[in-house]
mmCIF file of C-alpha atoms and ligand atoms in Angstrom:
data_model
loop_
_atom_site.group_PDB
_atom_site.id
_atom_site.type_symbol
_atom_site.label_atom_id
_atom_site.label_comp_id
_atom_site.label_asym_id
_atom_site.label_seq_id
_atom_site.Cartn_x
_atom_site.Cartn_y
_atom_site.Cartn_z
ATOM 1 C CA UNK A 15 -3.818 -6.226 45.894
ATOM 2 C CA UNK A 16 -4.417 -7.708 43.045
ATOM 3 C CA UNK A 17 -7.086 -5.222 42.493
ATOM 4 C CA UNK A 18 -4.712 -2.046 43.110
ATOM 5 C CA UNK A 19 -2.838 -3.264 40.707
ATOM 6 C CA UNK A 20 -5.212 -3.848 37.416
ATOM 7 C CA UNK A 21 -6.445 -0.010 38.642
ATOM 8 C CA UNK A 22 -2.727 1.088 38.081
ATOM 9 C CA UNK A 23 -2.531 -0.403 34.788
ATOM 10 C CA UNK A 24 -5.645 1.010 33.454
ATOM 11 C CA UNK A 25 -5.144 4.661 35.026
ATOM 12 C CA UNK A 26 -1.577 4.004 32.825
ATOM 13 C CA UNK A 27 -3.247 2.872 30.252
ATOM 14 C CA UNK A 28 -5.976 5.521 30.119
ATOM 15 C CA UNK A 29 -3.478 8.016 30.462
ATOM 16 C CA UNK A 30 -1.461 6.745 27.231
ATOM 17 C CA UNK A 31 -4.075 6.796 25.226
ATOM 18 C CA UNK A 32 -5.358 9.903 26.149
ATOM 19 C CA UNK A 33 -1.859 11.460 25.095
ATOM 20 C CA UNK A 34 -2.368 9.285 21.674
ATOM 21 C CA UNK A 35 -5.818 11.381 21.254
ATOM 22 C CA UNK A 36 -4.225 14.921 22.047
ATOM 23 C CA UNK A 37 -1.046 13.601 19.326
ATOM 24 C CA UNK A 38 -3.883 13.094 16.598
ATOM 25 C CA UNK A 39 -6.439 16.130 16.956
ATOM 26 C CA UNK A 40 -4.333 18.223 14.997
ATOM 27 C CA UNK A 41 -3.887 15.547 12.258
ATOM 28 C CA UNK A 42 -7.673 14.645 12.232
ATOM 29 C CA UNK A 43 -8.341 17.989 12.155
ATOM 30 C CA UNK A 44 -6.117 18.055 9.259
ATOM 31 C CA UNK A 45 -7.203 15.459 7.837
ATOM 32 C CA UNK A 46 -10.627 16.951 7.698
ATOM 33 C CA UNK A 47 -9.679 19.965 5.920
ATOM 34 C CA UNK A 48 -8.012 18.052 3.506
ATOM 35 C CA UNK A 49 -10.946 16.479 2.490
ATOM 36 C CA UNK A 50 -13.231 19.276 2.416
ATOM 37 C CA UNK A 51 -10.541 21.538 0.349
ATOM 38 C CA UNK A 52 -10.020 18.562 -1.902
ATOM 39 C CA UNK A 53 -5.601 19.339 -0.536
ATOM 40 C CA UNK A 54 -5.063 15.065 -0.908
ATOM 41 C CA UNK A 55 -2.328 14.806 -3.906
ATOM 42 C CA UNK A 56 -1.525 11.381 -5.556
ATOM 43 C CA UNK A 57 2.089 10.904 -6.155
ATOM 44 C CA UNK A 58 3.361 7.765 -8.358
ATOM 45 C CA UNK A 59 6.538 6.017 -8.088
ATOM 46 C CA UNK A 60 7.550 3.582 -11.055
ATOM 47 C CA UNK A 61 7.948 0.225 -10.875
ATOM 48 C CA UNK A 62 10.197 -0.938 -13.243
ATOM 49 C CA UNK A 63 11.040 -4.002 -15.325
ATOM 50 C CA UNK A 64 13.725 -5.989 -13.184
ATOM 51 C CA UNK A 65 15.942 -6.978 -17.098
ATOM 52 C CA UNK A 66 14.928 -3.706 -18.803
ATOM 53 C CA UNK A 67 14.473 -1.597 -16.559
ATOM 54 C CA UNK A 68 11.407 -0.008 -18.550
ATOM 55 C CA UNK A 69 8.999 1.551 -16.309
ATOM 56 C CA UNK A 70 5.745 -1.398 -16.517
ATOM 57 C CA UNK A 71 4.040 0.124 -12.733
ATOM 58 C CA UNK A 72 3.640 2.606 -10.925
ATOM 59 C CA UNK A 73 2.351 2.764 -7.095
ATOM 60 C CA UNK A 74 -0.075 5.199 -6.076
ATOM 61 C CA UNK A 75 1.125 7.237 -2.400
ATOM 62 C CA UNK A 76 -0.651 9.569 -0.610
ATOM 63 C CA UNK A 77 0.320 13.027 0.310
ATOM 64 C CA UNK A 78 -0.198 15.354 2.598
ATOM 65 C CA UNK A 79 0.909 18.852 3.670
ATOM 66 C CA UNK A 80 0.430 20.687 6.683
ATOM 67 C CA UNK A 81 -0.295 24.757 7.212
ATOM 68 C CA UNK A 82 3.744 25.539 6.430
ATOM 69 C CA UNK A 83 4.099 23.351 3.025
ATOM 70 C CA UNK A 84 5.507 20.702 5.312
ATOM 71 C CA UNK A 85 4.840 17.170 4.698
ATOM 72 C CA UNK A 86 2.869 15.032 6.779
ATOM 73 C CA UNK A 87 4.025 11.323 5.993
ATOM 74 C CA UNK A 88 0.600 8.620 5.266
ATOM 75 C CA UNK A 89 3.025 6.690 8.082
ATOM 76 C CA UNK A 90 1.778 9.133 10.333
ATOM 77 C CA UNK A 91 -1.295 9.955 8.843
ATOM 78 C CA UNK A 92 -3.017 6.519 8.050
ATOM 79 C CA UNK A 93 -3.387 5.365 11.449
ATOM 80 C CA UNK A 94 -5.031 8.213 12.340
ATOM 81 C CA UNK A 95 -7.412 7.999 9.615
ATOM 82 C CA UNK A 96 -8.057 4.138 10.349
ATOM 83 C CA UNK A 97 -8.788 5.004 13.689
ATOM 84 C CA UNK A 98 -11.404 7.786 12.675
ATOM 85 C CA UNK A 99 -12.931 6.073 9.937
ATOM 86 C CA UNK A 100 -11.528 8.920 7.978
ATOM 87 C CA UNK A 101 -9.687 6.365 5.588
ATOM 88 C CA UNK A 102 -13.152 5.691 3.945
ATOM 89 C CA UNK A 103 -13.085 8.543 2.270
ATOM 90 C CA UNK A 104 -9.771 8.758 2.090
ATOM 91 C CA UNK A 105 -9.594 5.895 0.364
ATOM 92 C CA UNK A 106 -12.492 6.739 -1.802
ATOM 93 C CA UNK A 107 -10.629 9.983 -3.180
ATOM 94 C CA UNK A 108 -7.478 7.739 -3.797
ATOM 95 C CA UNK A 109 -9.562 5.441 -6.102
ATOM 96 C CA UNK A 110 -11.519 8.019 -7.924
ATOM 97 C CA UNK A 111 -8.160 10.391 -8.491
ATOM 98 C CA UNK A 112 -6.080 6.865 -9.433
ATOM 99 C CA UNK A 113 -8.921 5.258 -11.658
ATOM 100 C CA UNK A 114 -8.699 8.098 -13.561
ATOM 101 C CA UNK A 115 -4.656 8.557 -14.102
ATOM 102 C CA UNK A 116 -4.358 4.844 -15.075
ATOM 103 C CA UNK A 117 -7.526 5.706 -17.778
ATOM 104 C CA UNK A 118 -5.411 8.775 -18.597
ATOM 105 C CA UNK A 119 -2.328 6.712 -18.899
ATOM 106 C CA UNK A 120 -4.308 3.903 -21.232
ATOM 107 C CA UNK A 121 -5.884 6.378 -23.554
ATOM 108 C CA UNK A 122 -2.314 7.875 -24.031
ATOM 109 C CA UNK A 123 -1.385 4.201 -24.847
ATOM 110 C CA UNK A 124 1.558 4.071 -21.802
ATOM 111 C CA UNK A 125 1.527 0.394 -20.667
ATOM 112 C CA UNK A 126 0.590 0.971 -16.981
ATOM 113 C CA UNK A 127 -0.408 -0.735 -14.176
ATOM 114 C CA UNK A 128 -1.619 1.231 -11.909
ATOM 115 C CA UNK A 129 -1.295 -0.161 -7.709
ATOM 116 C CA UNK A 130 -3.315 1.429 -5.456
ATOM 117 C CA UNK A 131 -2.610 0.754 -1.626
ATOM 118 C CA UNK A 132 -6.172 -0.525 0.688
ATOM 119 C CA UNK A 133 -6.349 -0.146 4.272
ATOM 120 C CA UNK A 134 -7.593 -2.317 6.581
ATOM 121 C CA UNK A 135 -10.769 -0.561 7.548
ATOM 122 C CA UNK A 136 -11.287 0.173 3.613
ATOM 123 C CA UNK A 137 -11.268 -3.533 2.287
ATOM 124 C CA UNK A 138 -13.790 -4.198 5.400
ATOM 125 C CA UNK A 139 -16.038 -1.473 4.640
ATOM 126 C CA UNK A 140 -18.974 -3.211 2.978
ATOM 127 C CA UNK A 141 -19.844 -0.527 0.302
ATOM 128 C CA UNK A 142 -15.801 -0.771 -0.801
ATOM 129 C CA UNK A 143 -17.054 -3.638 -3.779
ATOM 130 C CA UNK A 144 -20.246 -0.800 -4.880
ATOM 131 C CA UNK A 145 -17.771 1.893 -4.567
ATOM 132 C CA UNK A 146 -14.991 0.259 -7.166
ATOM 133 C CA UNK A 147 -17.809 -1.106 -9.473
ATOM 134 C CA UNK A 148 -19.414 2.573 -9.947
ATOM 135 C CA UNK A 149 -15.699 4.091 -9.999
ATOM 136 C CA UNK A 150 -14.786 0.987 -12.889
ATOM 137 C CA UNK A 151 -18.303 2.084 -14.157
ATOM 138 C CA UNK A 152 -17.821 5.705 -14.320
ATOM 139 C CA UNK A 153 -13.894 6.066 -15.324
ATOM 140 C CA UNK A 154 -14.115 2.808 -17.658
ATOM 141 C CA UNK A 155 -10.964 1.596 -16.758
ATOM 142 C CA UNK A 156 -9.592 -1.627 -17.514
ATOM 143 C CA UNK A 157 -9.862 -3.175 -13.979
ATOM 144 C CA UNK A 158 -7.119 -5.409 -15.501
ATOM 145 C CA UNK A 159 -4.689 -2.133 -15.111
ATOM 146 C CA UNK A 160 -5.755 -1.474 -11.458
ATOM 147 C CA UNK A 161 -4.032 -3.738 -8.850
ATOM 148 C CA UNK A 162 -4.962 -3.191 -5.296
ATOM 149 C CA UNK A 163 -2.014 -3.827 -2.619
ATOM 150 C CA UNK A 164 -3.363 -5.141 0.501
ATOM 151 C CA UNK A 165 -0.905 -5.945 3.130
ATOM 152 C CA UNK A 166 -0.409 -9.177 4.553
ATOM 153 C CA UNK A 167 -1.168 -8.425 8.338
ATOM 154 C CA UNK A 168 -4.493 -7.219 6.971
ATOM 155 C CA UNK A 169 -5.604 -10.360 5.386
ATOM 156 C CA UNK A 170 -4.651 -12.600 7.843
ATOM 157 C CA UNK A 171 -6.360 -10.814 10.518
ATOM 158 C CA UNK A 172 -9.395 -12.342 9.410
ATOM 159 C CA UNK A 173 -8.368 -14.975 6.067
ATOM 160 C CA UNK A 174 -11.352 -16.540 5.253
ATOM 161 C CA UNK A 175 -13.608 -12.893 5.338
ATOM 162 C CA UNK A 176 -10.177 -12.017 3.078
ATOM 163 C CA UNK A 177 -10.283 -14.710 0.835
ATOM 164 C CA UNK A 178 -14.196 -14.158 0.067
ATOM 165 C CA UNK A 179 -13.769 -10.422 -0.513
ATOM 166 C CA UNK A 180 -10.411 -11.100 -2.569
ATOM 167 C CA UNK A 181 -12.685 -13.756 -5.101
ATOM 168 C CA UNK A 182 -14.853 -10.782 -5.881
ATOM 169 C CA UNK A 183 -11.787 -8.153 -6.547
ATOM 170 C CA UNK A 184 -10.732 -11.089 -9.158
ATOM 171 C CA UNK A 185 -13.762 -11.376 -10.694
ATOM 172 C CA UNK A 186 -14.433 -7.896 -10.781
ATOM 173 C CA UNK A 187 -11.437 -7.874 -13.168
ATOM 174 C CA UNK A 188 -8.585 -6.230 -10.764
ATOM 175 C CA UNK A 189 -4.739 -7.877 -9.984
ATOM 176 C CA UNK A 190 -4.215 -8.280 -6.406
ATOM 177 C CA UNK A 191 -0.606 -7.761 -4.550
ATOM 178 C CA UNK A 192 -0.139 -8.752 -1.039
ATOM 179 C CA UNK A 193 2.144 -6.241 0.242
ATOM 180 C CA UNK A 194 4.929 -5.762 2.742
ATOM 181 C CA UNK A 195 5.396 -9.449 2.474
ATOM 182 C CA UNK A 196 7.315 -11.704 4.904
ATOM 183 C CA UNK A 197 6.360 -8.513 7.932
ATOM 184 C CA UNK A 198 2.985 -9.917 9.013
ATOM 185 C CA UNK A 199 2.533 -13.357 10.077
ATOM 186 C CA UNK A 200 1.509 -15.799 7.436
ATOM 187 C CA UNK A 201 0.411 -18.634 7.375
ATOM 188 C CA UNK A 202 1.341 -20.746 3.971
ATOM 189 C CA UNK A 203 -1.898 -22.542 3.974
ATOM 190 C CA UNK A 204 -3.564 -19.396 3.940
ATOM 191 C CA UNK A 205 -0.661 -18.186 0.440
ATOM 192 C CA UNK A 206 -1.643 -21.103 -1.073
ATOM 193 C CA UNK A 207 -5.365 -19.930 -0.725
ATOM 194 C CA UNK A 208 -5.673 -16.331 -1.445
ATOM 195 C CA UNK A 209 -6.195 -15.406 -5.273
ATOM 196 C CA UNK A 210 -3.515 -12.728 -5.775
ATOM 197 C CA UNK A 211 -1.503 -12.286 -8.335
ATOM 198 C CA UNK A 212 1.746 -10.210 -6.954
ATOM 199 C CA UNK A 213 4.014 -10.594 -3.795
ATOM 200 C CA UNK A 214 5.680 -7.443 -2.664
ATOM 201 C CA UNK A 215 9.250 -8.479 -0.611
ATOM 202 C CA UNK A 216 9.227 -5.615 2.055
ATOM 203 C CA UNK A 217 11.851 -3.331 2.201
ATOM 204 C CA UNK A 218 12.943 -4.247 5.495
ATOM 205 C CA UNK A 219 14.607 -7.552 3.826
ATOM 206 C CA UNK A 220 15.869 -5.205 1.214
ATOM 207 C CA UNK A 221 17.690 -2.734 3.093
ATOM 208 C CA UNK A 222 20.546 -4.733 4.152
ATOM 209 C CA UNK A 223 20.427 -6.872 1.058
ATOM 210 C CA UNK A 224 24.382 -6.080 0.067
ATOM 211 C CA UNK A 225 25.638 -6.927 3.995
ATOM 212 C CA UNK A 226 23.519 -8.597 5.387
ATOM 213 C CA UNK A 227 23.313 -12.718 4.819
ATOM 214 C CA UNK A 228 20.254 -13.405 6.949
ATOM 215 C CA UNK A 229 18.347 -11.033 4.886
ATOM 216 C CA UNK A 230 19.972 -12.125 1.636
ATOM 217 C CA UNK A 231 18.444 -15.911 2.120
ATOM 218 C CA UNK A 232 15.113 -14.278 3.416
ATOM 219 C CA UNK A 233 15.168 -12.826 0.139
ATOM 220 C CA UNK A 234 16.300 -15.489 -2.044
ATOM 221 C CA UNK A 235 13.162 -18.261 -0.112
ATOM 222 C CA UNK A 236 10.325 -15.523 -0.335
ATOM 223 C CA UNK A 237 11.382 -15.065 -3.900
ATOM 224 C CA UNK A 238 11.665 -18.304 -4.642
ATOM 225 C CA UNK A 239 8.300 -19.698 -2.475
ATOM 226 C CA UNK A 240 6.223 -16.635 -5.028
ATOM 227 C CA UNK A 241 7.928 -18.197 -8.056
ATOM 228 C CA UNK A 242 6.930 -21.419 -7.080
ATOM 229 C CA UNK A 243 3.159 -20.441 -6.371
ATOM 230 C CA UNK A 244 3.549 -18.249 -9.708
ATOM 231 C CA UNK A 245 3.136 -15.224 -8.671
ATOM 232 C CA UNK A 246 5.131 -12.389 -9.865
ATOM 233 C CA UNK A 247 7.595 -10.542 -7.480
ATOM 234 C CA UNK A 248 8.156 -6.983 -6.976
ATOM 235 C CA UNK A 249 11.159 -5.758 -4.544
ATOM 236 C CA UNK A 250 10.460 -2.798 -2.956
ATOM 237 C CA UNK A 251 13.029 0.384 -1.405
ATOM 238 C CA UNK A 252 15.621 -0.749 -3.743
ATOM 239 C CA UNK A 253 18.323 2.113 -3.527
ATOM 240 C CA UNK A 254 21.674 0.929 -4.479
ATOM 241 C CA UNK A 255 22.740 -0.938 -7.507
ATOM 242 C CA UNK A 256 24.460 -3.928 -5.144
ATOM 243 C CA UNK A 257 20.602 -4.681 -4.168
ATOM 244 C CA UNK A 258 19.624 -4.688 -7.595
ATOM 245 C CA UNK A 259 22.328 -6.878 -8.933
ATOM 246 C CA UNK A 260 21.327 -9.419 -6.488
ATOM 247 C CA UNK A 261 17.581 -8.637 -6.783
ATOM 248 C CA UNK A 262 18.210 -9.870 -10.708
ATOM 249 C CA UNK A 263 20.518 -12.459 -9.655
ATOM 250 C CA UNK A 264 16.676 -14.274 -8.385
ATOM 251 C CA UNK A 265 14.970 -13.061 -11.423
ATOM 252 C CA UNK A 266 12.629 -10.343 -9.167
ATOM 253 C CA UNK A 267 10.453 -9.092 -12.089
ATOM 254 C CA UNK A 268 9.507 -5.569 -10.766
ATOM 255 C CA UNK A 269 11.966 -3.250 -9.089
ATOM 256 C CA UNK A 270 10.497 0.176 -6.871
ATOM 257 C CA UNK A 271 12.738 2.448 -5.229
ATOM 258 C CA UNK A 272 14.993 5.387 -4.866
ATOM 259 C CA UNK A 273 17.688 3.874 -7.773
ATOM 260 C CA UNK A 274 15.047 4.704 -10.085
ATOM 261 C CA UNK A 275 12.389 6.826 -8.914
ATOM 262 C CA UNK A 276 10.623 8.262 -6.048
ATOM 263 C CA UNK A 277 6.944 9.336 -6.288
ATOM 264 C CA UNK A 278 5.902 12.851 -7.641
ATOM 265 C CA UNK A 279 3.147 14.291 -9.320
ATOM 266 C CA UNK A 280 2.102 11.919 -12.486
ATOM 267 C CA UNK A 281 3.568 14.126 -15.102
ATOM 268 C CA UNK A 282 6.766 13.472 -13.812
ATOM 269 C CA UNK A 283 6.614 9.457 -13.851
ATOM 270 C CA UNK A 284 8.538 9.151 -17.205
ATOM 271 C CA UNK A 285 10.711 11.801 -16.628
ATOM 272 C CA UNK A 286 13.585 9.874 -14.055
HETATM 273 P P1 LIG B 18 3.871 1.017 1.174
HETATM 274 O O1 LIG B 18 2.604 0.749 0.472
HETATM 275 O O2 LIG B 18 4.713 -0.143 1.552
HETATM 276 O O3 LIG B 18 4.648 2.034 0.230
HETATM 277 C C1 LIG B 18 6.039 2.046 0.035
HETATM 278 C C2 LIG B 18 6.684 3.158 0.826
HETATM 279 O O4 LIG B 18 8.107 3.082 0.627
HETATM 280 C C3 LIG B 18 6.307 4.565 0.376
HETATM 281 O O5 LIG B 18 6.333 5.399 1.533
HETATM 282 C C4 LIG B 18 7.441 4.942 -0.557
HETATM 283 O O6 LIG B 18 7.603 6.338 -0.722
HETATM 284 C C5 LIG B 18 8.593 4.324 0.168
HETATM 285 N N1 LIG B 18 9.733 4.033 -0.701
HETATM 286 C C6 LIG B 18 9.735 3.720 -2.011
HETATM 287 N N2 LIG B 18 10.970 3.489 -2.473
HETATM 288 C C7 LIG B 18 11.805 3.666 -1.415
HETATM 289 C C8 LIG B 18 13.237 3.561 -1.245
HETATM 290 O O7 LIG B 18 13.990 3.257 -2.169
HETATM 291 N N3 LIG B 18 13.708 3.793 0.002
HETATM 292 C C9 LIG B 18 12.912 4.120 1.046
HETATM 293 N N4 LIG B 18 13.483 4.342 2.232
HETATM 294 N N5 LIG B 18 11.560 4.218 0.936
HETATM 295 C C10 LIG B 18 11.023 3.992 -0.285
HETATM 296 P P2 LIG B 18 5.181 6.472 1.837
HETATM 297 O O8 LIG B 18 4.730 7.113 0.577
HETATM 298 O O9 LIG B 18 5.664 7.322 2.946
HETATM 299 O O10 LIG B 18 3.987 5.550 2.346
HETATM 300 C C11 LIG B 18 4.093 4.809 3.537
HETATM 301 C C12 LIG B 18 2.936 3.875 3.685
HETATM 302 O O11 LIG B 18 1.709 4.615 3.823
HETATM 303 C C13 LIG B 18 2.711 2.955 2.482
HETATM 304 O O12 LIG B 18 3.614 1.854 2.527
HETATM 305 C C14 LIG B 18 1.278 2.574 2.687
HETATM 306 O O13 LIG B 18 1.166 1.566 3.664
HETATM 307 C C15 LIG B 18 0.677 3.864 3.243
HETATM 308 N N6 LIG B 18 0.034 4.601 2.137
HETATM 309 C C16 LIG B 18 0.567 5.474 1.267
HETATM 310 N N7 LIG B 18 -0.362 5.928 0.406
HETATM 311 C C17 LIG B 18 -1.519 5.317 0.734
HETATM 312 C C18 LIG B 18 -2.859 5.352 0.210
HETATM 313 O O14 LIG B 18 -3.179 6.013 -0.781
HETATM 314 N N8 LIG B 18 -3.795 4.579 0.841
HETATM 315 C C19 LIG B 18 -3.466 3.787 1.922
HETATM 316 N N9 LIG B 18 -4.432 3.055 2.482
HETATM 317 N N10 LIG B 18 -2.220 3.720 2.409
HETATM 318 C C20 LIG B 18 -1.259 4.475 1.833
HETATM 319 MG MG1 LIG B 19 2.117 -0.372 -1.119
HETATM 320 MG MG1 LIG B 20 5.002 -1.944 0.786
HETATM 321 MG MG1 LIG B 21 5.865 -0.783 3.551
#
């Protein structure tokens, strides 16, 4: 009986994942193409000074469109690329294409740090540490102007291999955020240990900021736990000036989101 019914789940489970497969061939497929017709574009959306409001960041965000001009969010996108190994050089062409911009954006004397989003699969890969040295190598960027968002479900799926890779990122010269913080499940121990430099509040806590009190003292204790550990704080998918004013009610030193910019092409960056 039992029997019968571990068959049942795996004929269910089989038959789920085949319908996963059939979802993505279209976007691996895709995906493909993209790469081989160099169609990948880098959009950048400021981060801004949380007093000033000065633009002192801007994120890196992939984008892709399909056969009609439509877009195909990375949400969608990503995972499929994890799951075919396709985010290597995915990831690779984000690098190369963002090294360059934040050189770009040096040389023109803009005070920019450039954050560039790694995947899971990426940061495990073991040629990504020969990959950024010959792209540092090639574009001569100031690593100090690169700073690589890795999110926190990612390193704490395996912390110590984390922590070892993250030492080399540091001493390779490049700022390290840990991003969609407070979503994955951390373990402070493990804060305390990992050598970044930048906690990014995800915008889930954010969204509900003005209404919502549970999220408001979520807020206020990850803010306050980063400020402790010195690290600096960047609230992300603010849209409404009630989040900001309590956003700068904690001190939150960077601000992204809609209030002040969404991504576009890297001309546009200084434009909103
Ligand atoms: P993320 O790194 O957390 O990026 C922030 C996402 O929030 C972006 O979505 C951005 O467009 C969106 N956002 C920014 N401000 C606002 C706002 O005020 N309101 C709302 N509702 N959303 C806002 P996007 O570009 O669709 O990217 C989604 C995710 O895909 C990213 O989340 C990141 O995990 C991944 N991703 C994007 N580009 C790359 C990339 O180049 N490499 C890798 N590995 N992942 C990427
Ligand atoms: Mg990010
Ligand atoms: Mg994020
Ligand atoms: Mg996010």
């Amino acid at each position: 009986n039992s029997a019968k019914l571990k068959g049942d789940n795996i004929a269910q489970y089989s038959e789920q994942h085949h319908a996963q497969e059939q979802s993505w061939l279209p976007i691996e497929e895709k995906i493909r193409k993209a790469l081989e017709w160099d169609q990948f574009e880098l959009h950048y959306q400021a981060k801004v000074d949380g007093q000033d409001h000065s633009i002192k960041g801007a994120e890196a965000l992939i984008r892709l469109k399909d056969e009609n001009g439509n877009h195909i969010s990375p949400g969608r996108f990503i995972p499929v690329a994890e799951q075919t190994g396709l985010i290597i050089k995915i990831g690779q062409w984000v690098i190369e294409k963002g090294f360059r911009q934040a050189k770009a954006w040096d040389d023109q004397g803009d005070k920019i740090k450039l954050a560039i989003n790694i995947s899971a699969r990426q940061f495990q890969d073991r040629n990504f540490l020969i990959h950024l040295q010959q792209q540092l190598s090639e574009t001569q960027v100031n690593p100090a102007l690169i700073e690589l968002e890795i999110t926190e479900s990612l390193l704490m799926d395996n912390a110590e291999q984390s922590i070892f890779i993250m030492k080399q990122l540091k001493a390779m010269g490049f700022a390290l955020a840990i991003d969609d913080f407070g979503t994955g499940y951390s373990s402070l121990a493990y804060l305390k240990r990992f050598p970044i430099d930048t906690l990014k509040v995800d915008q889930a806590f954010v969204r509900n900021l003005e209404t919502d009190k549970d999220d408001q003292n979520i807020v206020r204790a990850i803010v306050s736990l980063g400020q402790h550990l010195n690290l600096e704080i960047v609230a992300e998918g603010v849209e409404t000036s009630g989040q900001l004013s309590f956003l700068n009610t904690l001190n939150v030193n960077y601000i992204q989101g809609f209030l002040f910019s969404k991504p576009d092409v890297a001309e546009k960056l200084f434009e909103s």
